[in-house]
Amino acid sequence: MAGLTGRMSTVVKAKVSKLLDRAEDPAETLDYSYQKQVEQLQNVKKGIADVVTAKKRLQMQETSLQKSVVKLDTQARQAVAAGQEDLARTALERKNVAQTELQGLDTQVTELEEQQQRLTDSEQKLRAKIEAFRTKKEVIKAQYSAAEAQVRISEAATGVGEQMADVGLAMQRAVDKTENMKARADAVSELESAGTFDDVTALGSGEDDIDRQLKQLSSQPAVDDELAKMKSELGAGGAAPQLAEQNEAAPEPAAADAGEQPSQGGAA
Amino acid sequence: MIVRISGEDQYELADGDAERLNELEKNVVTIVEGGEETRFGDAYNALLDYVRTNGTRVGDDQIENSQVILPPSDLTFAEAGKEFTGEGLIPD
């Protein structure tokens, strides 16, 4: 097979033989391989621990962002009720950015969980192979002449070597992915420490740097939609019951102030 | 013929399966070379599924050498491209 699988197979085989070539007599091959196998198991365990740590960090950020979303939503509603549309918009922009980050984190936590599962499975498989190897080498030593034993042992060692190479690849991929996740977690931390998800009521008047950046980060159509929806909900639920009626029936030429609300709501 | 799906298992396939396996792989290669990213996932999964469905899983306590090693199922389109240009999933 050429292309995709050909190269993969060739590289793995080269790795395995490099791993085993260092030892010359079978006993040495056995000892060396076995020692390598045990080391590799330790590495895998460390790899799993790293993945779990990265995952926990992302999950903590998720929890904190979820709280921000709830808080900013409440503040936006309060601002709408108080007629402070600018403040409501700012809160919704922040909420929008927080929600986008949350979705990203969610995907990545799932991905890390998959990596964790893969590594755990790989570890179990390697452990089983090592165990089989340990039994097999004793059987081979007892049953065959030295020359034949050497051949059989090196075959078995190659088989276990292949499994080790495979676990090595799974580890490398997990490490790469974990690094990417760290980058994402750092980006969220930066947004957090810049005050992106802070209380909007703490804001002074006027737009600051954060707000200008948020305008770029957040999806303005989504913010417009949500603001309109909030306004119509609050309008319908509370102060203006005649407005609710009009939304449903719609034919009456109602009061001038009520006339504005549905047209904005309707644009959503 | 023993085929390993990296990150999963080894499977024993009948020698007669090699032809179909080659066809499925060629299809993936064509797609990657043609830059058809949207078709890549399905085509690559078809190759892996063929192995999983038609092969018999080698037990974890059996020590076998693989004739063919397939990259893991989470191989990305970009990574597949690197396999061809020689950069590879595994550095030499």
mmCIF file of C-alpha atoms in Angstrom:
data_model
loop_
_atom_site.group_PDB
_atom_site.id
_atom_site.type_symbol
_atom_site.label_atom_id
_atom_site.label_comp_id
_atom_site.label_asym_id
_atom_site.label_seq_id
_atom_site.Cartn_x
_atom_site.Cartn_y
_atom_site.Cartn_z
ATOM 1 C CA MET A 1 0.000 0.000 0.000
ATOM 2 C CA ALA A 2 1.290 3.364 -0.938
ATOM 3 C CA GLY A 3 0.356 6.833 0.195
ATOM 4 C CA LEU A 4 -1.474 7.137 3.443
ATOM 5 C CA THR A 5 -0.927 3.739 4.998
ATOM 6 C CA GLY A 6 2.342 2.912 3.308
ATOM 7 C CA ARG A 7 4.192 5.736 4.944
ATOM 8 C CA MET A 8 2.590 5.234 8.302
ATOM 9 C CA SER A 9 3.495 1.536 8.277
ATOM 10 C CA THR A 10 7.060 2.213 7.169
ATOM 11 C CA VAL A 11 7.694 4.852 9.796
ATOM 12 C CA VAL A 12 6.260 2.757 12.628
ATOM 13 C CA LYS A 13 8.324 -0.252 11.570
ATOM 14 C CA ALA A 14 11.466 1.836 11.399
ATOM 15 C CA LYS A 15 10.748 3.151 14.886
ATOM 16 C CA VAL A 16 10.210 -0.324 16.263
ATOM 17 C CA SER A 17 13.378 -1.752 14.800
ATOM 18 C CA LYS A 18 15.364 1.227 16.025
ATOM 19 C CA LEU A 19 13.944 0.570 19.463
ATOM 20 C CA LEU A 20 14.960 -3.084 19.417
ATOM 21 C CA ASP A 21 18.238 -2.944 17.488
ATOM 22 C CA ARG A 22 20.135 -1.641 20.450
ATOM 23 C CA ALA A 23 20.225 -4.994 22.135
ATOM 24 C CA GLU A 24 22.056 -7.924 20.595
ATOM 25 C CA ASP A 25 21.295 -11.084 22.456
ATOM 26 C CA PRO A 26 17.702 -12.157 23.167
ATOM 27 C CA ALA A 27 17.981 -11.841 26.899
ATOM 28 C CA GLU A 28 19.159 -8.295 26.498
ATOM 29 C CA THR A 29 16.359 -7.563 24.034
ATOM 30 C CA LEU A 30 13.861 -8.870 26.542
ATOM 31 C CA ASP A 31 15.181 -6.906 29.442
ATOM 32 C CA TYR A 32 15.589 -3.752 27.452
ATOM 33 C CA SER A 33 12.124 -3.984 25.921
ATOM 34 C CA TYR A 34 10.512 -4.769 29.205
ATOM 35 C CA GLN A 35 12.197 -1.848 30.895
ATOM 36 C CA LYS A 36 11.118 0.405 28.012
ATOM 37 C CA GLN A 37 7.576 -0.868 28.291
ATOM 38 C CA VAL A 38 7.376 -0.044 31.963
ATOM 39 C CA GLU A 39 8.771 3.442 31.296
ATOM 40 C CA GLN A 40 6.221 3.947 28.576
ATOM 41 C CA LEU A 41 3.399 3.027 30.932
ATOM 42 C CA GLN A 42 4.621 5.694 33.328
ATOM 43 C CA ASN A 43 4.635 8.223 30.489
ATOM 44 C CA VAL A 44 1.102 7.337 29.526
ATOM 45 C CA LYS A 45 -0.073 7.822 33.100
ATOM 46 C CA LYS A 46 1.573 11.230 33.162
ATOM 47 C CA GLY A 47 -0.034 12.034 29.816
ATOM 48 C CA ILE A 48 -3.461 11.160 31.163
ATOM 49 C CA ALA A 49 -2.874 13.334 34.225
ATOM 50 C CA ASP A 50 -1.944 16.283 31.965
ATOM 51 C CA VAL A 51 -5.094 15.840 29.915
ATOM 52 C CA VAL A 52 -7.203 15.736 33.085
ATOM 53 C CA THR A 53 -5.555 18.900 34.414
ATOM 54 C CA ALA A 54 -6.193 20.761 31.166
ATOM 55 C CA LYS A 55 -9.782 19.558 31.165
ATOM 56 C CA LYS A 56 -10.372 20.714 34.734
ATOM 57 C CA ARG A 57 -9.083 24.157 33.934
ATOM 58 C CA LEU A 58 -11.459 24.462 30.996
ATOM 59 C CA GLN A 59 -14.354 23.192 33.111
ATOM 60 C CA MET A 60 -13.668 25.789 35.787
ATOM 61 C CA GLN A 61 -13.710 28.471 33.135
ATOM 62 C CA GLU A 62 -16.978 27.098 31.860
ATOM 63 C CA THR A 63 -18.565 27.375 35.289
ATOM 64 C CA SER A 64 -17.369 30.927 35.684
ATOM 65 C CA LEU A 65 -18.579 31.923 32.206
ATOM 66 C CA GLN A 66 -21.975 30.346 32.858
ATOM 67 C CA LYS A 67 -22.339 32.544 35.920
ATOM 68 C CA SER A 68 -21.369 35.601 33.879
ATOM 69 C CA VAL A 69 -23.978 34.761 31.253
ATOM 70 C CA VAL A 70 -26.736 34.568 33.876
ATOM 71 C CA LYS A 71 -25.570 37.767 35.556
ATOM 72 C CA LEU A 72 -25.260 39.749 32.330
ATOM 73 C CA ASP A 73 -28.638 38.539 31.149
ATOM 74 C CA THR A 74 -30.257 39.726 34.379
ATOM 75 C CA GLN A 75 -28.507 43.068 34.103
ATOM 76 C CA ALA A 76 -29.613 43.488 30.500
ATOM 77 C CA ARG A 77 -33.236 42.873 31.548
ATOM 78 C CA GLN A 78 -32.960 45.325 34.398
ATOM 79 C CA ALA A 79 -31.468 47.919 32.067
ATOM 80 C CA VAL A 80 -34.249 47.415 29.513
ATOM 81 C CA ALA A 81 -36.862 47.762 32.257
ATOM 82 C CA ALA A 82 -35.200 50.987 33.379
ATOM 83 C CA GLY A 83 -35.124 52.266 29.816
ATOM 84 C CA GLN A 84 -31.303 52.263 29.656
ATOM 85 C CA GLU A 85 -30.891 50.764 26.227
ATOM 86 C CA ASP A 86 -27.156 51.472 25.880
ATOM 87 C CA LEU A 87 -26.385 49.671 29.087
ATOM 88 C CA ALA A 88 -28.587 46.753 28.050
ATOM 89 C CA ARG A 89 -26.762 46.554 24.737
ATOM 90 C CA THR A 90 -23.370 46.508 26.477
ATOM 91 C CA ALA A 91 -24.517 43.716 28.796
ATOM 92 C CA LEU A 92 -25.826 41.728 25.840
ATOM 93 C CA GLU A 93 -22.611 42.213 23.887
ATOM 94 C CA ARG A 94 -20.683 40.811 26.824
ATOM 95 C CA LYS A 95 -23.123 37.974 27.203
ATOM 96 C CA ASN A 96 -22.790 37.193 23.510
ATOM 97 C CA VAL A 97 -19.003 36.987 23.745
ATOM 98 C CA ALA A 98 -19.238 34.831 26.884
ATOM 99 C CA GLN A 99 -21.643 32.459 25.144
ATOM 100 C CA THR A 100 -19.383 32.127 22.127
ATOM 101 C CA GLU A 101 -16.451 31.297 24.393
ATOM 102 C CA LEU A 102 -18.601 28.801 26.267
ATOM 103 C CA GLN A 103 -19.447 26.942 23.077
ATOM 104 C CA GLY A 104 -15.776 26.768 22.178
ATOM 105 C CA LEU A 105 -14.877 25.477 25.634
ATOM 106 C CA ASP A 106 -17.615 22.886 25.482
ATOM 107 C CA THR A 107 -16.282 21.447 22.223
ATOM 108 C CA GLN A 108 -12.795 21.322 23.642
ATOM 109 C CA VAL A 109 -13.782 19.667 26.892
ATOM 110 C CA THR A 110 -15.494 16.959 24.831
ATOM 111 C CA GLU A 111 -12.381 16.572 22.723
ATOM 112 C CA LEU A 112 -10.178 16.262 25.798
ATOM 113 C CA GLU A 113 -12.520 13.644 27.219
ATOM 114 C CA GLU A 114 -12.059 11.648 24.023
ATOM 115 C CA GLN A 115 -8.296 11.960 24.308
ATOM 116 C CA GLN A 116 -8.420 10.850 27.927
ATOM 117 C CA GLN A 117 -10.475 7.803 26.944
ATOM 118 C CA ARG A 118 -8.115 6.950 24.089
ATOM 119 C CA LEU A 119 -5.071 7.144 26.324
ATOM 120 C CA THR A 120 -6.721 5.063 29.024
ATOM 121 C CA ASP A 121 -7.622 2.410 26.443
ATOM 122 C CA SER A 122 -4.112 2.518 24.979
ATOM 123 C CA GLU A 123 -2.620 2.073 28.411
ATOM 124 C CA GLN A 124 -4.768 -0.970 29.081
ATOM 125 C CA LYS A 125 -3.882 -2.530 25.743
ATOM 126 C CA LEU A 126 -0.181 -1.971 26.243
ATOM 127 C CA ARG A 127 -0.414 -3.389 29.747
ATOM 128 C CA ALA A 128 -2.097 -6.534 28.388
ATOM 129 C CA LYS A 129 0.572 -6.907 25.681
ATOM 130 C CA ILE A 130 3.383 -6.467 28.187
ATOM 131 C CA GLU A 131 1.835 -9.099 30.393
ATOM 132 C CA ALA A 132 1.522 -11.465 27.427
ATOM 133 C CA PHE A 133 5.134 -10.747 26.498
ATOM 134 C CA ARG A 134 6.329 -11.564 30.004
ATOM 135 C CA THR A 135 4.617 -14.948 29.949
ATOM 136 C CA LYS A 136 5.658 -15.673 26.402
ATOM 137 C CA LYS A 137 9.344 -15.010 26.929
ATOM 138 C CA GLU A 138 9.493 -17.617 29.709
ATOM 139 C CA VAL A 139 7.727 -20.159 27.538
ATOM 140 C CA ILE A 140 10.055 -19.434 24.613
ATOM 141 C CA LYS A 141 13.167 -19.705 26.751
ATOM 142 C CA ALA A 142 12.017 -23.031 28.156
ATOM 143 C CA GLN A 143 10.936 -24.590 24.889
ATOM 144 C CA TYR A 144 13.373 -23.593 22.195
ATOM 145 C CA SER A 145 17.034 -23.802 21.398
ATOM 146 C CA ALA A 146 18.920 -20.582 21.879
ATOM 147 C CA ALA A 147 18.976 -19.764 18.167
ATOM 148 C CA GLU A 148 15.292 -20.375 17.637
ATOM 149 C CA ALA A 149 14.375 -18.620 20.848
ATOM 150 C CA GLN A 150 16.182 -15.529 19.582
ATOM 151 C CA VAL A 151 14.063 -15.426 16.441
ATOM 152 C CA ARG A 152 10.789 -15.935 18.281
ATOM 153 C CA ILE A 153 11.612 -13.511 21.007
ATOM 154 C CA SER A 154 12.538 -10.791 18.574
ATOM 155 C CA GLU A 155 9.251 -11.369 16.737
ATOM 156 C CA ALA A 156 7.311 -10.978 19.956
ATOM 157 C CA ALA A 157 9.371 -7.957 20.942
ATOM 158 C CA THR A 158 8.580 -6.352 17.585
ATOM 159 C CA GLY A 159 4.879 -6.926 18.181
ATOM 160 C CA VAL A 160 5.019 -5.268 21.573
ATOM 161 C CA GLY A 161 7.242 -2.561 20.093
ATOM 162 C CA GLU A 162 4.517 -1.770 17.586
ATOM 163 C CA GLN A 163 2.031 -1.347 20.413
ATOM 164 C CA MET A 164 4.494 0.925 22.203
ATOM 165 C CA ALA A 165 4.955 3.026 19.083
ATOM 166 C CA ASP A 166 1.190 3.297 18.799
ATOM 167 C CA VAL A 167 0.800 4.423 22.393
ATOM 168 C CA GLY A 168 3.608 6.900 21.706
ATOM 169 C CA LEU A 169 1.630 8.365 18.832
ATOM 170 C CA ALA A 170 -1.543 8.582 20.929
ATOM 171 C CA MET A 171 0.470 10.371 23.617
ATOM 172 C CA GLN A 172 1.949 12.815 21.140
ATOM 173 C CA ARG A 173 -1.472 13.647 19.758
ATOM 174 C CA ALA A 174 -2.889 14.125 23.234
ATOM 175 C CA VAL A 175 -0.031 16.453 24.146
ATOM 176 C CA ASP A 176 -0.536 18.513 20.961
ATOM 177 C CA LYS A 177 -4.257 18.801 21.636
ATOM 178 C CA THR A 178 -3.697 19.709 25.273
ATOM 179 C CA GLU A 179 -1.329 22.470 24.160
ATOM 180 C CA ASN A 180 -4.024 23.868 21.870
ATOM 181 C CA MET A 181 -6.512 23.800 24.731
ATOM 182 C CA LYS A 182 -4.084 25.675 26.960
ATOM 183 C CA ALA A 183 -3.867 28.370 24.332
ATOM 184 C CA ARG A 184 -7.651 28.642 24.337
ATOM 185 C CA ALA A 185 -7.861 28.681 28.136
ATOM 186 C CA ASP A 186 -5.238 31.451 28.171
ATOM 187 C CA ALA A 187 -7.273 33.478 25.690
ATOM 188 C CA VAL A 188 -10.380 33.177 27.871
ATOM 189 C CA SER A 189 -8.332 34.137 30.934
ATOM 190 C CA GLU A 190 -7.144 37.229 29.124
ATOM 191 C CA LEU A 191 -10.696 38.236 28.305
ATOM 192 C CA GLU A 192 -11.676 37.624 31.916
ATOM 193 C CA SER A 193 -8.837 39.646 33.375
ATOM 194 C CA ALA A 194 -9.545 42.486 30.949
ATOM 195 C CA GLY A 195 -12.957 42.718 32.653
ATOM 196 C CA THR A 196 -14.855 41.482 29.624
ATOM 197 C CA PHE A 197 -17.399 39.582 31.654
ATOM 198 C CA ASP A 198 -17.576 41.988 34.578
ATOM 199 C CA ASP A 199 -20.574 43.627 36.040
ATOM 200 C CA VAL A 200 -21.829 46.252 33.580
ATOM 201 C CA THR A 201 -23.308 48.357 36.355
ATOM 202 C CA ALA A 202 -19.731 49.093 37.429
ATOM 203 C CA LEU A 203 -19.169 50.887 34.136
ATOM 204 C CA GLY A 204 -18.891 54.612 34.054
ATOM 205 C CA SER A 205 -20.550 56.622 31.349
ATOM 206 C CA GLY A 206 -19.170 56.439 27.857
ATOM 207 C CA GLU A 207 -17.533 53.686 25.883
ATOM 208 C CA ASP A 208 -14.223 52.334 27.087
ATOM 209 C CA ASP A 209 -11.658 50.153 25.310
ATOM 210 C CA ILE A 210 -13.306 46.967 26.410
ATOM 211 C CA ASP A 211 -16.599 48.008 24.903
ATOM 212 C CA ARG A 212 -15.024 48.915 21.604
ATOM 213 C CA GLN A 213 -13.296 45.518 21.477
ATOM 214 C CA LEU A 214 -16.452 43.729 22.509
ATOM 215 C CA LYS A 215 -18.384 45.345 19.688
ATOM 216 C CA GLN A 216 -15.962 43.689 17.312
ATOM 217 C CA LEU A 217 -16.002 40.341 19.079
ATOM 218 C CA SER A 218 -19.713 39.992 19.549
ATOM 219 C CA SER A 219 -22.228 39.231 16.860
ATOM 220 C CA GLN A 220 -24.169 42.481 16.432
ATOM 221 C CA PRO A 221 -27.200 40.953 14.667
ATOM 222 C CA ALA A 222 -27.536 38.447 17.533
ATOM 223 C CA VAL A 223 -27.289 41.276 20.056
ATOM 224 C CA ASP A 224 -29.897 43.338 18.156
ATOM 225 C CA ASP A 225 -32.239 40.361 18.049
ATOM 226 C CA GLU A 226 -31.898 39.629 21.712
ATOM 227 C CA LEU A 227 -32.372 43.248 22.712
ATOM 228 C CA ALA A 228 -35.527 43.498 20.610
ATOM 229 C CA LYS A 229 -36.833 40.261 22.084
ATOM 230 C CA MET A 230 -36.122 41.422 25.605
ATOM 231 C CA LYS A 231 -37.882 44.697 24.978
ATOM 232 C CA SER A 232 -40.978 43.014 23.623
ATOM 233 C CA GLU A 233 -41.029 40.459 26.446
ATOM 234 C CA LEU A 234 -40.698 43.062 29.130
ATOM 235 C CA GLY A 235 -43.182 45.294 27.398
ATOM 236 C CA ALA A 236 -45.702 42.474 27.044
ATOM 237 C CA GLY A 237 -45.261 41.109 30.527
ATOM 238 C CA GLY A 238 -45.316 44.246 32.625
ATOM 239 C CA ALA A 239 -46.054 47.903 32.202
ATOM 240 C CA ALA A 240 -48.141 47.851 29.045
ATOM 241 C CA PRO A 241 -50.822 45.183 28.963
ATOM 242 C CA GLN A 242 -52.552 46.879 26.039
ATOM 243 C CA LEU A 243 -49.377 46.237 24.082
ATOM 244 C CA ALA A 244 -49.684 42.488 24.567
ATOM 245 C CA GLU A 245 -53.186 42.555 23.284
ATOM 246 C CA GLN A 246 -52.170 44.496 20.294
ATOM 247 C CA ASN A 247 -49.385 42.055 19.489
ATOM 248 C CA GLU A 248 -51.909 39.276 19.253
ATOM 249 C CA ALA A 249 -54.824 40.992 17.609
ATOM 250 C CA ALA A 250 -52.971 43.874 15.980
ATOM 251 C CA PRO A 251 -55.818 45.705 14.216
ATOM 252 C CA GLU A 252 -56.479 48.641 16.566
ATOM 253 C CA PRO A 253 -54.721 51.929 16.002
ATOM 254 C CA ALA A 254 -53.293 52.096 19.517
ATOM 255 C CA ALA A 255 -51.476 54.751 21.503
ATOM 256 C CA ALA A 256 -48.467 56.373 19.849
ATOM 257 C CA ASP A 257 -45.881 55.055 22.329
ATOM 258 C CA ALA A 258 -47.173 51.505 21.976
ATOM 259 C CA GLY A 259 -46.917 51.741 18.222
ATOM 260 C CA GLU A 260 -43.124 51.872 18.338
ATOM 261 C CA GLN A 261 -42.573 48.711 20.311
ATOM 262 C CA PRO A 262 -44.074 46.067 18.031
ATOM 263 C CA SER A 263 -42.315 47.404 14.970
ATOM 264 C CA GLN A 264 -38.955 46.990 16.711
ATOM 265 C CA GLY A 265 -39.973 43.625 18.067
ATOM 266 C CA GLY A 266 -41.183 42.577 14.659
ATOM 267 C CA ALA A 267 -37.825 43.356 13.081
ATOM 268 C CA ALA A 268 -36.212 40.613 15.189
ATOM 269 C CA MET B 1 -3.156 -10.012 6.869
ATOM 270 C CA ILE B 2 -2.972 -8.025 10.116
ATOM 271 C CA VAL B 3 -4.089 -4.379 9.906
ATOM 272 C CA ARG B 4 -3.723 -1.930 12.757
ATOM 273 C CA ILE B 5 -5.889 1.134 13.161
ATOM 274 C CA SER B 6 -3.643 3.410 15.129
ATOM 275 C CA GLY B 7 -5.087 4.303 18.526
ATOM 276 C CA GLU B 8 -7.582 1.425 18.309
ATOM 277 C CA ASP B 9 -6.950 -2.222 17.589
ATOM 278 C CA GLN B 10 -5.343 -4.730 15.291
ATOM 279 C CA TYR B 11 -7.595 -6.709 12.958
ATOM 280 C CA GLU B 12 -7.020 -9.885 11.032
ATOM 281 C CA LEU B 13 -8.349 -9.676 7.488
ATOM 282 C CA ALA B 14 -8.495 -12.266 4.745
ATOM 283 C CA ASP B 15 -5.812 -11.741 2.093
ATOM 284 C CA GLY B 16 -8.616 -11.291 -0.427
ATOM 285 C CA ASP B 17 -9.664 -8.098 1.363
ATOM 286 C CA ALA B 18 -6.465 -6.358 0.288
ATOM 287 C CA GLU B 19 -7.897 -5.365 -3.073
ATOM 288 C CA ARG B 20 -10.932 -3.595 -1.626
ATOM 289 C CA LEU B 21 -8.738 -1.982 1.009
ATOM 290 C CA ASN B 22 -6.501 -0.639 -1.738
ATOM 291 C CA GLU B 23 -9.479 0.795 -3.597
ATOM 292 C CA LEU B 24 -10.767 2.533 -0.474
ATOM 293 C CA GLU B 25 -7.346 3.939 0.232
ATOM 294 C CA LYS B 26 -6.881 5.185 -3.331
ATOM 295 C CA ASN B 27 -10.188 6.979 -2.987
ATOM 296 C CA VAL B 28 -8.928 8.779 0.131
ATOM 297 C CA VAL B 29 -5.660 9.655 -1.601
ATOM 298 C CA THR B 30 -7.507 11.110 -4.606
ATOM 299 C CA ILE B 31 -9.706 13.198 -2.329
ATOM 300 C CA VAL B 32 -6.772 14.554 -0.346
ATOM 301 C CA GLU B 33 -4.790 15.345 -3.488
ATOM 302 C CA GLY B 34 -7.813 17.047 -5.003
ATOM 303 C CA GLY B 35 -8.231 19.188 -1.873
ATOM 304 C CA GLU B 36 -11.814 17.983 -1.384
ATOM 305 C CA GLU B 37 -11.945 18.467 2.355
ATOM 306 C CA THR B 38 -15.724 17.969 2.647
ATOM 307 C CA ARG B 39 -15.498 14.455 1.222
ATOM 308 C CA PHE B 40 -12.489 13.413 3.279
ATOM 309 C CA GLY B 41 -14.172 12.400 6.568
ATOM 310 C CA ASP B 42 -16.670 9.991 5.005
ATOM 311 C CA ALA B 43 -14.083 8.449 2.710
ATOM 312 C CA TYR B 44 -11.606 7.890 5.502
ATOM 313 C CA ASN B 45 -14.271 6.445 7.782
ATOM 314 C CA ALA B 46 -15.310 4.073 4.992
ATOM 315 C CA LEU B 47 -11.759 2.728 4.914
ATOM 316 C CA LEU B 48 -11.616 2.280 8.696
ATOM 317 C CA ASP B 49 -15.108 0.791 8.844
ATOM 318 C CA TYR B 50 -14.200 -1.747 6.207
ATOM 319 C CA VAL B 51 -11.364 -2.959 8.434
ATOM 320 C CA ARG B 52 -13.516 -2.973 11.576
ATOM 321 C CA THR B 53 -16.419 -4.757 9.899
ATOM 322 C CA ASN B 54 -14.553 -7.333 7.830
ATOM 323 C CA GLY B 55 -11.680 -7.995 10.195
ATOM 324 C CA THR B 56 -11.509 -10.050 13.357
ATOM 325 C CA ARG B 57 -10.122 -8.100 16.289
ATOM 326 C CA VAL B 58 -6.789 -9.382 17.587
ATOM 327 C CA GLY B 59 -6.973 -9.937 21.336
ATOM 328 C CA ASP B 60 -5.042 -7.554 23.579
ATOM 329 C CA ASP B 61 -3.027 -10.475 24.937
ATOM 330 C CA GLN B 62 -2.000 -11.689 21.486
ATOM 331 C CA ILE B 63 1.248 -10.406 20.099
ATOM 332 C CA GLU B 64 1.136 -9.919 16.330
ATOM 333 C CA ASN B 65 3.016 -7.760 13.862
ATOM 334 C CA SER B 66 0.908 -5.653 11.510
ATOM 335 C CA GLN B 67 1.404 -5.662 7.760
ATOM 336 C CA VAL B 68 -0.487 -2.398 7.430
ATOM 337 C CA ILE B 69 -0.873 0.473 9.894
ATOM 338 C CA LEU B 70 -3.638 3.004 9.337
ATOM 339 C CA PRO B 71 -3.542 6.472 10.906
ATOM 340 C CA PRO B 72 -6.004 7.145 13.783
ATOM 341 C CA SER B 73 -9.687 7.828 13.182
ATOM 342 C CA ASP B 74 -9.348 11.465 14.296
ATOM 343 C CA LEU B 75 -6.881 12.155 11.470
ATOM 344 C CA THR B 76 -7.601 15.611 10.114
ATOM 345 C CA PHE B 77 -7.602 16.598 6.467
ATOM 346 C CA ALA B 78 -4.469 18.673 7.049
ATOM 347 C CA GLU B 79 -2.704 15.755 8.726
ATOM 348 C CA ALA B 80 -3.651 13.443 5.864
ATOM 349 C CA GLY B 81 -2.046 15.926 3.475
ATOM 350 C CA LYS B 82 1.144 15.845 5.505
ATOM 351 C CA GLU B 83 1.281 12.064 5.243
ATOM 352 C CA PHE B 84 1.748 12.503 1.495
ATOM 353 C CA THR B 85 4.206 15.336 1.508
ATOM 354 C CA GLY B 86 6.413 13.244 3.750
ATOM 355 C CA GLU B 87 6.105 15.244 6.933
ATOM 356 C CA GLY B 88 3.983 12.523 8.416
ATOM 357 C CA LEU B 89 2.089 12.010 11.628
ATOM 358 C CA ILE B 90 5.119 10.531 13.262
ATOM 359 C CA PRO B 91 8.392 12.372 12.863
ATOM 360 C CA ASP B 92 11.141 10.106 11.466
#
